[in-house]
Amino acid sequence: MFEHLKEQPQDKIMALMNAYRADPRDNKVDLGVGVYKDPTGNTPVMRAVKAAEQQLWEAETTKSYTQLGGDPAFVTALSQLVLGDAVSQDQLAGAAQPGGTGAIHQAIELVKMANPDATIWLSAPTWPNHPSIIRHLKMAMADYRYFDDDSRAVDFSGMMADLGGVKPGDVVVLHGCCHNPTGANLNTEQWKEVAELLVKKGAIPLIDIAYQGFGDGLDADAAGTRIIAATLPETLIAASCSKNFGVYRERTGLLMAISQDTQRTKAAQGNLTHLNRQNFSFPPDHGARVVQMILDDPALRAEWEAELEEVRTGMLSLREQLAGALQQRTGSDRFGFIAEHRGMFSRLGATPEQVAHMKDKHGIYMVGDSRMNIAGLNRDSVDILADAIVDAGV
Ligand code: LMR
């Protein structure tokens, strides 16, 4: 039977991660996969996570099953972190998922069950696993313009023009903050305009929020998501804790389905737990429980928020250092966008050949579309990268 299996295309981010690991050079710089690194190059377990794990280890008396939708206290705590008071709890259905990717996959499955003819709209560009999951689930998809290659900012008029083609019942995937791969984000006014357009079109937004707290702060990063959830009759939100709690391998995420009509919320809840049962039964609990403990305990939460703020401001400082180093070397402000972008990523705007040159000659690994993980830099590698960018002729 296995002879009928076709070779699958490699995920380009995972392929790059493997290539970096296999490179024997000491001076290589990893700006590939979206993982936070501290100035010494480590991805630490956050202090509040370590403390919560210790408390959990002492207090936990069973590893028996939780609930199909995960621990309700986790659903409440994380949904409040994302949504604030934008919607009431009776408008919200939620089920824990294995990571943000699990939440995206489950969201598309839910869409397929409700409306298999929906087209799913993605920003151009987007995280490569979005189209891959949609293709895997055999749903139709379309692109909307998002990034202006010249200004390296959002092409908002292009985005609105393309979203004008959305049909009732179509799903529009939006990055809640810290757009992956570009780093260019909508402002509050633009979020409101998108919300109004989607209402007019009868579309369902699916918000992927995987970097809350990495851009402008926990509430500021959720502002667009809250506008959408409070405005649209129905909204789907896939939230990830991998990055902002640093629990990548624990696979901690949440799928939320919000409806202004509480009967529909109930139907969504039943379908979310049904989907969990079909796909994996109970979602992983360890990461979810640690996140819930941190969010519900004032001392742990204060510790977590302080460390997250260190991470966020550290990335902002690296952005400024890199933009400054390039300004010095080129005498121009054309790399100023790096300091304007937010989150882990910026799209540099280099050609595939220039990206390959930086890898081969300078040991710098960035994704082929020139997405750089800013959190992979430190004081020393900022200069190495700036030299490589100039040497590659970007
Ligand atoms: C990324 O974009 O690098 C991260 O979201 C990790 C992943 O799973 O691709």
mmCIF file of C-alpha atoms and ligand atoms in Angstrom:
data_model
loop_
_atom_site.group_PDB
_atom_site.id
_atom_site.type_symbol
_atom_site.label_atom_id
_atom_site.label_comp_id
_atom_site.label_asym_id
_atom_site.label_seq_id
_atom_site.Cartn_x
_atom_site.Cartn_y
_atom_site.Cartn_z
ATOM 1 C CA MET A 1 0.000 0.000 0.000
ATOM 2 C CA PHE A 2 2.696 2.467 0.941
ATOM 3 C CA GLU A 3 4.006 2.331 -2.629
ATOM 4 C CA HIS A 4 1.013 4.521 -3.538
ATOM 5 C CA LEU A 5 2.108 7.310 -1.223
ATOM 6 C CA LYS A 6 3.429 10.352 -3.030
ATOM 7 C CA GLU A 7 6.353 12.324 -1.755
ATOM 8 C CA GLN A 8 5.078 15.410 0.078
ATOM 9 C CA PRO A 9 6.538 18.853 -0.451
ATOM 10 C CA GLN A 10 8.780 19.876 2.450
ATOM 11 C CA ASP A 11 7.616 22.773 4.588
ATOM 12 C CA LYS A 12 10.156 25.467 3.758
ATOM 13 C CA ILE A 13 10.506 26.707 7.343
ATOM 14 C CA MET A 14 11.080 23.173 8.675
ATOM 15 C CA ALA A 15 13.545 22.436 5.830
ATOM 16 C CA LEU A 16 15.508 25.568 6.719
ATOM 17 C CA MET A 17 15.555 24.581 10.404
ATOM 18 C CA ASN A 18 17.093 21.208 9.438
ATOM 19 C CA ALA A 19 19.631 22.825 7.081
ATOM 20 C CA TYR A 20 20.721 25.196 9.854
ATOM 21 C CA ARG A 21 21.185 22.319 12.305
ATOM 22 C CA ALA A 22 23.289 20.417 9.760
ATOM 23 C CA ASP A 23 25.578 23.409 9.004
ATOM 24 C CA PRO A 24 28.910 22.844 10.864
ATOM 25 C CA ARG A 25 29.969 26.538 10.820
ATOM 26 C CA ASP A 26 30.424 28.112 14.278
ATOM 27 C CA ASN A 27 29.481 31.611 13.192
ATOM 28 C CA LYS A 28 26.122 30.695 11.589
ATOM 29 C CA VAL A 29 23.105 32.860 12.466
ATOM 30 C CA ASP A 30 19.603 31.369 12.657
ATOM 31 C CA LEU A 31 16.927 33.824 11.535
ATOM 32 C CA GLY A 32 14.645 31.049 10.266
ATOM 33 C CA VAL A 33 11.981 29.379 12.384
ATOM 34 C CA GLY A 34 9.932 31.677 14.606
ATOM 35 C CA VAL A 35 11.413 30.843 17.979
ATOM 36 C CA TYR A 36 12.491 33.504 20.495
ATOM 37 C CA LYS A 37 16.166 33.470 21.489
ATOM 38 C CA ASP A 38 17.667 35.432 24.362
ATOM 39 C CA PRO A 39 20.950 37.377 23.903
ATOM 40 C CA THR A 40 22.933 34.176 24.600
ATOM 41 C CA GLY A 41 21.112 32.292 21.856
ATOM 42 C CA ASN A 42 18.955 30.146 24.155
ATOM 43 C CA THR A 43 15.202 29.712 24.130
ATOM 44 C CA PRO A 44 14.605 29.784 27.883
ATOM 45 C CA VAL A 45 11.703 28.319 29.829
ATOM 46 C CA MET A 46 10.007 31.485 31.089
ATOM 47 C CA ARG A 47 10.344 32.113 34.836
ATOM 48 C CA ALA A 48 6.583 32.030 35.471
ATOM 49 C CA VAL A 49 6.261 28.801 33.464
ATOM 50 C CA LYS A 50 8.972 27.133 35.556
ATOM 51 C CA ALA A 51 7.299 28.300 38.780
ATOM 52 C CA ALA A 52 3.837 27.147 37.645
ATOM 53 C CA GLU A 53 5.237 23.774 36.585
ATOM 54 C CA GLN A 54 6.768 23.324 40.015
ATOM 55 C CA GLN A 55 3.458 24.167 41.714
ATOM 56 C CA LEU A 56 1.642 21.852 39.351
ATOM 57 C CA TRP A 57 4.054 18.995 40.001
ATOM 58 C CA GLU A 58 3.428 19.335 43.723
ATOM 59 C CA ALA A 59 -0.353 19.762 43.505
ATOM 60 C CA GLU A 60 -1.343 17.425 40.689
ATOM 61 C CA THR A 61 -2.935 14.222 41.927
ATOM 62 C CA THR A 62 -4.145 12.641 38.685
ATOM 63 C CA LYS A 63 -3.409 12.408 34.987
ATOM 64 C CA SER A 64 -6.929 11.232 34.215
ATOM 65 C CA TYR A 65 -8.836 12.740 31.284
ATOM 66 C CA THR A 66 -9.964 16.362 31.360
ATOM 67 C CA GLN A 67 -12.815 17.335 29.020
ATOM 68 C CA LEU A 68 -13.023 17.032 25.243
ATOM 69 C CA GLY A 69 -12.803 20.805 24.891
ATOM 70 C CA GLY A 70 -9.960 20.964 27.419
ATOM 71 C CA ASP A 71 -10.076 22.424 30.917
ATOM 72 C CA PRO A 72 -12.841 25.102 30.935
ATOM 73 C CA ALA A 73 -10.686 27.293 33.214
ATOM 74 C CA PHE A 74 -8.041 27.420 30.449
ATOM 75 C CA VAL A 75 -10.644 28.334 27.827
ATOM 76 C CA THR A 76 -11.927 31.157 30.039
ATOM 77 C CA ALA A 77 -8.487 32.483 30.995
ATOM 78 C CA LEU A 78 -7.016 32.495 27.477
ATOM 79 C CA SER A 79 -10.167 33.816 25.818
ATOM 80 C CA GLN A 80 -10.162 36.719 28.285
ATOM 81 C CA LEU A 81 -6.505 37.441 27.542
ATOM 82 C CA VAL A 82 -7.315 37.646 23.827
ATOM 83 C CA LEU A 83 -10.749 39.227 23.918
ATOM 84 C CA GLY A 84 -10.801 41.352 27.084
ATOM 85 C CA ASP A 85 -14.433 42.380 27.457
ATOM 86 C CA ALA A 86 -15.100 42.645 23.704
ATOM 87 C CA VAL A 87 -17.659 39.805 23.856
ATOM 88 C CA SER A 88 -19.579 38.162 26.683
ATOM 89 C CA GLN A 89 -18.744 34.606 27.721
ATOM 90 C CA ASP A 90 -22.168 33.312 26.531
ATOM 91 C CA GLN A 91 -21.284 34.400 22.984
ATOM 92 C CA LEU A 92 -18.122 32.332 23.067
ATOM 93 C CA ALA A 93 -17.552 28.660 22.221
ATOM 94 C CA GLY A 94 -14.024 27.390 22.740
ATOM 95 C CA ALA A 95 -11.980 24.211 22.669
ATOM 96 C CA ALA A 96 -8.321 23.714 23.555
ATOM 97 C CA GLN A 97 -6.128 22.588 20.657
ATOM 98 C CA PRO A 98 -2.646 21.181 20.135
ATOM 99 C CA GLY A 99 -1.016 24.556 19.450
ATOM 100 C CA GLY A 100 -1.999 27.387 17.138
ATOM 101 C CA THR A 101 -1.546 25.094 14.134
ATOM 102 C CA GLY A 102 -4.044 22.652 15.649
ATOM 103 C CA ALA A 103 -6.473 25.527 16.115
ATOM 104 C CA ILE A 104 -6.100 26.649 12.491
ATOM 105 C CA HIS A 105 -6.591 23.109 11.222
ATOM 106 C CA GLN A 106 -9.669 22.617 13.394
ATOM 107 C CA ALA A 107 -11.089 25.997 12.305
ATOM 108 C CA ILE A 108 -10.843 25.033 8.635
ATOM 109 C CA GLU A 109 -12.471 21.683 9.410
ATOM 110 C CA LEU A 110 -15.312 23.500 11.151
ATOM 111 C CA VAL A 111 -15.736 25.762 8.119
ATOM 112 C CA LYS A 112 -15.768 22.681 5.876
ATOM 113 C CA MET A 113 -18.522 21.085 7.960
ATOM 114 C CA ALA A 114 -20.638 24.260 7.925
ATOM 115 C CA ASN A 115 -20.001 25.448 4.370
ATOM 116 C CA PRO A 116 -17.831 23.230 2.141
ATOM 117 C CA ASP A 117 -18.258 25.700 -0.720
ATOM 118 C CA ALA A 118 -16.636 28.588 1.149
ATOM 119 C CA THR A 119 -13.499 30.119 -0.288
ATOM 120 C CA ILE A 120 -10.807 30.853 2.268
ATOM 121 C CA TRP A 121 -8.979 34.121 1.651
ATOM 122 C CA LEU A 122 -5.346 34.508 2.660
ATOM 123 C CA SER A 123 -3.088 37.535 2.763
ATOM 124 C CA ALA A 124 -0.365 37.552 0.116
ATOM 125 C CA PRO A 125 2.033 36.612 1.575
ATOM 126 C CA THR A 126 1.064 34.518 4.590
ATOM 127 C CA TRP A 127 2.472 31.789 6.834
ATOM 128 C CA PRO A 128 3.107 28.903 4.384
ATOM 129 C CA ASN A 129 1.261 26.379 6.544
ATOM 130 C CA HIS A 130 -2.027 28.274 6.014
ATOM 131 C CA PRO A 131 -2.378 27.324 2.329
ATOM 132 C CA SER A 132 -0.889 23.914 3.033
ATOM 133 C CA ILE A 133 -3.579 23.042 5.612
ATOM 134 C CA ILE A 134 -6.348 24.429 3.400
ATOM 135 C CA ARG A 135 -5.083 22.385 0.450
ATOM 136 C CA HIS A 136 -4.867 19.300 2.659
ATOM 137 C CA LEU A 137 -8.505 19.795 3.680
ATOM 138 C CA LYS A 138 -9.459 20.316 0.023
ATOM 139 C CA MET A 139 -11.022 23.725 0.469
ATOM 140 C CA ALA A 140 -10.938 26.487 -2.125
ATOM 141 C CA MET A 141 -8.690 29.460 -1.432
ATOM 142 C CA ALA A 142 -7.910 32.896 -2.807
ATOM 143 C CA ASP A 143 -5.357 35.623 -2.052
ATOM 144 C CA TYR A 144 -5.823 39.237 -1.130
ATOM 145 C CA ARG A 145 -3.043 41.806 -1.563
ATOM 146 C CA TYR A 146 -1.420 42.715 1.741
ATOM 147 C CA PHE A 147 2.211 43.792 1.463
ATOM 148 C CA ASP A 148 3.652 46.535 -0.680
ATOM 149 C CA ASP A 149 7.123 45.372 -1.751
ATOM 150 C CA ASP A 150 8.365 48.921 -2.323
ATOM 151 C CA SER A 151 7.318 50.604 0.909
ATOM 152 C CA ARG A 152 7.445 47.340 2.932
ATOM 153 C CA ALA A 153 4.175 48.464 4.546
ATOM 154 C CA VAL A 154 0.590 47.206 4.257
ATOM 155 C CA ASP A 155 -0.949 47.739 0.818
ATOM 156 C CA PHE A 156 -4.243 48.728 2.394
ATOM 157 C CA SER A 157 -6.003 49.967 -0.723
ATOM 158 C CA GLY A 158 -5.017 46.746 -2.539
ATOM 159 C CA MET A 159 -6.236 44.685 0.415
ATOM 160 C CA MET A 160 -9.618 46.425 0.525
ATOM 161 C CA ALA A 161 -10.025 46.208 -3.248
ATOM 162 C CA ASP A 162 -9.358 42.455 -3.230
ATOM 163 C CA LEU A 163 -11.593 41.814 -0.216
ATOM 164 C CA GLY A 164 -14.307 43.523 -2.237
ATOM 165 C CA GLY A 165 -14.482 40.208 -4.150
ATOM 166 C CA VAL A 166 -15.363 38.132 -1.058
ATOM 167 C CA LYS A 167 -18.701 36.267 -1.313
ATOM 168 C CA PRO A 168 -21.203 35.749 1.556
ATOM 169 C CA GLY A 169 -20.025 32.818 3.695
ATOM 170 C CA ASP A 170 -16.392 33.085 2.578
ATOM 171 C CA VAL A 171 -13.734 33.040 5.275
ATOM 172 C CA VAL A 172 -11.042 35.720 5.521
ATOM 173 C CA VAL A 173 -7.891 34.807 7.445
ATOM 174 C CA LEU A 174 -6.387 37.804 9.262
ATOM 175 C CA HIS A 175 -3.224 37.899 11.382
ATOM 176 C CA GLY A 176 -4.260 39.363 14.740
ATOM 177 C CA CYS A 177 -0.913 41.115 15.163
ATOM 178 C CA CYS A 178 2.753 40.789 14.192
ATOM 179 C CA HIS A 179 2.003 39.649 10.641
ATOM 180 C CA ASN A 180 3.907 36.527 9.630
ATOM 181 C CA PRO A 181 5.994 36.791 7.414
ATOM 182 C CA THR A 182 6.106 40.551 6.807
ATOM 183 C CA GLY A 183 5.967 42.318 10.209
ATOM 184 C CA ALA A 184 3.661 44.972 8.657
ATOM 185 C CA ASN A 185 0.391 45.459 10.541
ATOM 186 C CA LEU A 186 -2.979 47.163 10.262
ATOM 187 C CA ASN A 187 -3.637 50.200 12.450
ATOM 188 C CA THR A 188 -6.829 50.597 14.504
ATOM 189 C CA GLU A 189 -8.659 52.617 11.849
ATOM 190 C CA GLN A 190 -7.802 50.031 9.214
ATOM 191 C CA TRP A 191 -9.076 47.210 11.447
ATOM 192 C CA LYS A 192 -12.388 49.068 11.759
ATOM 193 C CA GLU A 193 -12.622 49.472 7.983
ATOM 194 C CA VAL A 194 -11.888 45.773 7.451
ATOM 195 C CA ALA A 195 -14.542 44.862 10.042
ATOM 196 C CA GLU A 196 -17.140 47.036 8.292
ATOM 197 C CA LEU A 197 -16.284 45.585 4.890
ATOM 198 C CA LEU A 198 -16.537 42.005 6.149
ATOM 199 C CA VAL A 199 -19.934 42.725 7.733
ATOM 200 C CA LYS A 200 -21.107 44.163 4.415
ATOM 201 C CA LYS A 201 -19.811 41.133 2.530
ATOM 202 C CA GLY A 202 -21.305 38.563 4.931
ATOM 203 C CA ALA A 203 -17.836 37.051 5.428
ATOM 204 C CA ILE A 204 -16.510 35.111 8.419
ATOM 205 C CA PRO A 205 -13.149 36.321 9.763
ATOM 206 C CA LEU A 206 -10.679 33.714 11.001
ATOM 207 C CA ILE A 207 -8.063 35.461 13.106
ATOM 208 C CA ASP A 208 -4.728 33.785 13.664
ATOM 209 C CA ILE A 209 -3.207 35.354 16.777
ATOM 210 C CA ALA A 210 0.102 33.716 17.605
ATOM 211 C CA TYR A 211 2.263 36.610 18.826
ATOM 212 C CA GLN A 212 0.135 38.559 21.321
ATOM 213 C CA GLY A 213 2.517 40.617 23.466
ATOM 214 C CA PHE A 214 5.380 40.582 20.949
ATOM 215 C CA GLY A 215 4.394 43.767 19.091
ATOM 216 C CA ASP A 216 3.067 46.769 20.990
ATOM 217 C CA GLY A 217 1.922 45.053 24.218
ATOM 218 C CA LEU A 218 -0.715 42.524 25.298
ATOM 219 C CA ASP A 219 -3.793 44.752 24.900
ATOM 220 C CA ALA A 220 -2.552 46.747 21.910
ATOM 221 C CA ASP A 221 -1.777 43.528 20.028
ATOM 222 C CA ALA A 222 -5.303 42.216 20.631
ATOM 223 C CA ALA A 223 -7.051 45.473 19.650
ATOM 224 C CA GLY A 224 -7.792 44.439 16.055
ATOM 225 C CA THR A 225 -9.066 41.011 17.118
ATOM 226 C CA ARG A 226 -11.379 42.664 19.661
ATOM 227 C CA ILE A 227 -12.755 45.090 17.067
ATOM 228 C CA ILE A 228 -13.542 42.210 14.717
ATOM 229 C CA ALA A 229 -15.082 40.008 17.430
ATOM 230 C CA ALA A 230 -17.277 42.853 18.712
ATOM 231 C CA THR A 231 -18.441 43.892 15.218
ATOM 232 C CA LEU A 232 -18.978 40.730 13.177
ATOM 233 C CA PRO A 233 -21.991 38.424 13.690
ATOM 234 C CA GLU A 234 -19.627 35.412 13.694
ATOM 235 C CA THR A 235 -15.859 35.191 14.208
ATOM 236 C CA LEU A 236 -13.326 32.382 14.491
ATOM 237 C CA ILE A 237 -10.091 32.922 16.428
ATOM 238 C CA ALA A 238 -7.095 30.580 16.597
ATOM 239 C CA ALA A 239 -4.831 31.568 19.497
ATOM 240 C CA SER A 240 -1.405 30.137 20.208
ATOM 241 C CA CYS A 241 0.575 30.176 23.465
ATOM 242 C CA SER A 242 3.737 28.767 21.869
ATOM 243 C CA LYS A 243 5.539 32.082 21.574
ATOM 244 C CA ASN A 244 4.181 34.380 24.286
ATOM 245 C CA PHE A 245 4.462 31.672 26.965
ATOM 246 C CA GLY A 246 7.463 29.986 25.313
ATOM 247 C CA VAL A 247 5.720 26.579 25.518
ATOM 248 C CA TYR A 248 6.385 25.602 21.901
ATOM 249 C CA ARG A 249 6.671 21.863 22.412
ATOM 250 C CA GLU A 250 3.734 21.616 24.828
ATOM 251 C CA ARG A 251 1.313 22.370 21.975
ATOM 252 C CA THR A 252 -0.979 24.862 23.667
ATOM 253 C CA GLY A 253 -3.659 26.643 21.688
ATOM 254 C CA LEU A 254 -7.338 27.525 21.630
ATOM 255 C CA LEU A 255 -9.985 27.722 18.922
ATOM 256 C CA MET A 256 -12.764 30.202 19.664
ATOM 257 C CA ALA A 257 -16.027 30.541 17.758
ATOM 258 C CA ILE A 258 -17.946 33.699 18.611
ATOM 259 C CA SER A 259 -21.513 34.381 17.629
ATOM 260 C CA GLN A 260 -23.825 37.255 18.487
ATOM 261 C CA ASP A 261 -26.583 34.602 18.545
ATOM 262 C CA THR A 262 -26.170 32.389 21.630
ATOM 263 C CA GLN A 263 -28.069 29.461 20.000
ATOM 264 C CA ARG A 264 -25.416 29.409 17.301
ATOM 265 C CA THR A 265 -22.718 29.584 19.957
ATOM 266 C CA LYS A 266 -24.149 26.382 21.468
ATOM 267 C CA ALA A 267 -24.115 24.657 18.077
ATOM 268 C CA ALA A 268 -20.512 25.764 17.552
ATOM 269 C CA GLN A 269 -19.489 24.432 20.987
ATOM 270 C CA GLY A 270 -20.978 21.007 20.231
ATOM 271 C CA ASN A 271 -19.167 20.878 16.910
ATOM 272 C CA LEU A 272 -15.829 21.965 18.370
ATOM 273 C CA THR A 273 -15.876 19.185 20.962
ATOM 274 C CA HIS A 274 -17.074 16.708 18.302
ATOM 275 C CA LEU A 275 -14.126 17.650 16.094
ATOM 276 C CA ASN A 276 -11.687 17.221 18.984
ATOM 277 C CA ARG A 277 -13.125 13.735 19.634
ATOM 278 C CA GLN A 278 -12.734 12.756 15.971
ATOM 279 C CA ASN A 279 -9.210 14.085 15.607
ATOM 280 C CA PHE A 280 -7.453 13.376 18.880
ATOM 281 C CA SER A 281 -10.078 13.080 21.638
ATOM 282 C CA PHE A 282 -8.643 15.124 24.488
ATOM 283 C CA PRO A 283 -6.298 18.028 23.787
ATOM 284 C CA PRO A 284 -2.894 18.159 25.523
ATOM 285 C CA ASP A 285 -3.304 19.469 29.062
ATOM 286 C CA HIS A 286 0.102 20.277 30.540
ATOM 287 C CA GLY A 287 0.804 23.527 28.663
ATOM 288 C CA ALA A 288 -2.824 24.629 28.931
ATOM 289 C CA ARG A 289 -2.857 24.111 32.687
ATOM 290 C CA VAL A 290 0.395 26.017 33.148
ATOM 291 C CA VAL A 291 -0.938 28.918 31.059
ATOM 292 C CA GLN A 292 -4.193 28.960 33.038
ATOM 293 C CA MET A 293 -2.326 28.929 36.364
ATOM 294 C CA ILE A 294 -0.193 31.860 35.254
ATOM 295 C CA LEU A 295 -3.128 33.890 33.989
ATOM 296 C CA ASP A 296 -5.235 33.285 37.112
ATOM 297 C CA ASP A 297 -2.533 33.811 39.747
ATOM 298 C CA PRO A 298 -1.650 37.518 40.239
ATOM 299 C CA ALA A 299 1.984 36.867 41.240
ATOM 300 C CA LEU A 300 2.694 34.426 38.420
ATOM 301 C CA ARG A 301 0.923 36.693 35.960
ATOM 302 C CA ALA A 302 2.945 39.730 36.992
ATOM 303 C CA GLU A 303 6.158 37.705 36.567
ATOM 304 C CA TRP A 304 5.063 36.480 33.135
ATOM 305 C CA GLU A 305 4.001 39.921 31.940
ATOM 306 C CA ALA A 306 7.329 41.394 33.088
ATOM 307 C CA GLU A 307 9.336 38.763 31.215
ATOM 308 C CA LEU A 308 7.173 39.086 28.106
ATOM 309 C CA GLU A 309 7.794 42.824 28.196
ATOM 310 C CA GLU A 310 11.568 42.174 28.381
ATOM 311 C CA VAL A 311 11.239 39.956 25.312
ATOM 312 C CA ARG A 312 9.166 42.547 23.430
ATOM 313 C CA THR A 313 11.400 45.517 24.203
ATOM 314 C CA GLY A 314 14.497 43.413 23.459
ATOM 315 C CA MET A 315 13.144 42.707 19.962
ATOM 316 C CA LEU A 316 12.307 46.380 19.451
ATOM 317 C CA SER A 317 15.821 47.336 20.437
ATOM 318 C CA LEU A 318 17.278 44.783 17.975
ATOM 319 C CA ARG A 319 15.066 46.258 15.258
ATOM 320 C CA GLU A 320 16.429 49.725 15.989
ATOM 321 C CA GLN A 321 20.023 48.468 16.123
ATOM 322 C CA LEU A 322 19.682 46.734 12.753
ATOM 323 C CA ALA A 323 17.976 49.693 11.076
ATOM 324 C CA GLY A 324 20.718 51.952 12.535
ATOM 325 C CA ALA A 325 23.558 49.660 11.405
ATOM 326 C CA LEU A 326 22.136 49.631 7.874
ATOM 327 C CA GLN A 327 21.643 53.387 7.898
ATOM 328 C CA GLN A 328 25.302 53.787 8.842
ATOM 329 C CA ARG A 329 26.529 51.423 6.149
ATOM 330 C CA THR A 330 24.337 52.648 3.287
ATOM 331 C CA GLY A 331 23.874 56.297 4.240
ATOM 332 C CA SER A 332 20.174 55.898 3.425
ATOM 333 C CA ASP A 333 16.967 55.399 5.398
ATOM 334 C CA ARG A 334 15.624 52.724 3.111
ATOM 335 C CA PHE A 335 15.877 50.061 5.846
ATOM 336 C CA GLY A 336 13.954 52.220 8.335
ATOM 337 C CA PHE A 337 10.955 49.898 7.894
ATOM 338 C CA ILE A 338 12.752 47.310 10.062
ATOM 339 C CA ALA A 339 12.245 49.552 13.092
ATOM 340 C CA GLU A 340 8.623 50.214 12.106
ATOM 341 C CA HIS A 341 7.624 46.569 11.754
ATOM 342 C CA ARG A 342 6.379 44.685 14.803
ATOM 343 C CA GLY A 343 6.687 41.150 16.131
ATOM 344 C CA MET A 344 9.250 38.499 15.407
ATOM 345 C CA PHE A 345 9.463 38.912 11.663
ATOM 346 C CA SER A 346 10.348 41.403 8.982
ATOM 347 C CA ARG A 347 10.411 40.779 5.290
ATOM 348 C CA LEU A 348 13.679 42.251 4.106
ATOM 349 C CA GLY A 349 12.807 42.369 0.418
ATOM 350 C CA ALA A 350 15.898 40.448 -0.790
ATOM 351 C CA THR A 351 15.806 38.231 -3.886
ATOM 352 C CA PRO A 352 16.151 34.423 -3.500
ATOM 353 C CA GLU A 353 19.691 34.767 -4.900
ATOM 354 C CA GLN A 354 20.604 37.377 -2.288
ATOM 355 C CA VAL A 355 19.122 35.160 0.455
ATOM 356 C CA ALA A 356 21.208 32.233 -0.837
ATOM 357 C CA HIS A 357 24.327 34.422 -0.958
ATOM 358 C CA MET A 358 23.854 35.452 2.690
ATOM 359 C CA LYS A 359 23.489 31.805 3.684
ATOM 360 C CA ASP A 360 26.395 30.449 1.643
ATOM 361 C CA LYS A 361 28.903 33.217 2.291
ATOM 362 C CA HIS A 362 27.870 34.566 5.707
ATOM 363 C CA GLY A 363 26.077 31.598 7.342
ATOM 364 C CA ILE A 364 22.875 33.613 7.739
ATOM 365 C CA TYR A 365 19.704 31.565 7.558
ATOM 366 C CA MET A 366 16.499 33.380 6.678
ATOM 367 C CA VAL A 367 13.437 32.013 4.876
ATOM 368 C CA GLY A 368 13.724 32.136 1.051
ATOM 369 C CA ASP A 369 11.212 34.981 0.770
ATOM 370 C CA SER A 370 13.666 36.982 2.962
ATOM 371 C CA ARG A 371 11.656 36.701 6.171
ATOM 372 C CA MET A 372 14.032 37.353 9.084
ATOM 373 C CA ASN A 373 13.344 36.283 12.647
ATOM 374 C CA ILE A 374 14.485 39.397 14.513
ATOM 375 C CA ALA A 375 14.493 37.442 17.788
ATOM 376 C CA GLY A 376 17.289 35.278 16.368
ATOM 377 C CA LEU A 377 19.678 38.273 16.485
ATOM 378 C CA ASN A 378 21.907 39.623 19.250
ATOM 379 C CA ARG A 379 24.278 42.603 19.564
ATOM 380 C CA ASP A 380 27.084 40.846 17.626
ATOM 381 C CA SER A 381 25.021 39.255 14.898
ATOM 382 C CA VAL A 382 23.296 42.574 14.087
ATOM 383 C CA ASP A 383 26.589 43.773 12.584
ATOM 384 C CA ILE A 384 27.243 40.459 10.823
ATOM 385 C CA LEU A 385 23.771 40.646 9.275
ATOM 386 C CA ALA A 386 24.106 44.315 8.300
ATOM 387 C CA ASP A 387 27.434 43.567 6.551
ATOM 388 C CA ALA A 388 25.884 40.570 4.771
ATOM 389 C CA ILE A 389 22.870 42.590 3.590
ATOM 390 C CA VAL A 390 25.154 45.228 2.115
ATOM 391 C CA ASP A 391 27.509 42.598 0.629
ATOM 392 C CA ALA A 392 24.556 40.808 -1.008
ATOM 393 C CA GLY A 393 23.510 44.100 -2.613
ATOM 394 C CA VAL A 394 20.017 44.165 -1.078
HETATM 395 C C1 LMR B 1 7.145 30.170 12.059
HETATM 396 O O1 LMR B 1 6.425 30.781 11.263
HETATM 397 O O2 LMR B 1 8.374 30.079 11.919
HETATM 398 C C2 LMR B 1 6.535 29.550 13.283
HETATM 399 O O3 LMR B 1 5.164 29.804 13.311
HETATM 400 C C3 LMR B 1 6.857 28.111 13.416
HETATM 401 C C4 LMR B 1 6.148 27.246 12.417
HETATM 402 O O4 LMR B 1 5.500 26.299 12.865
HETATM 403 O O5 LMR B 1 6.249 27.474 11.215
#
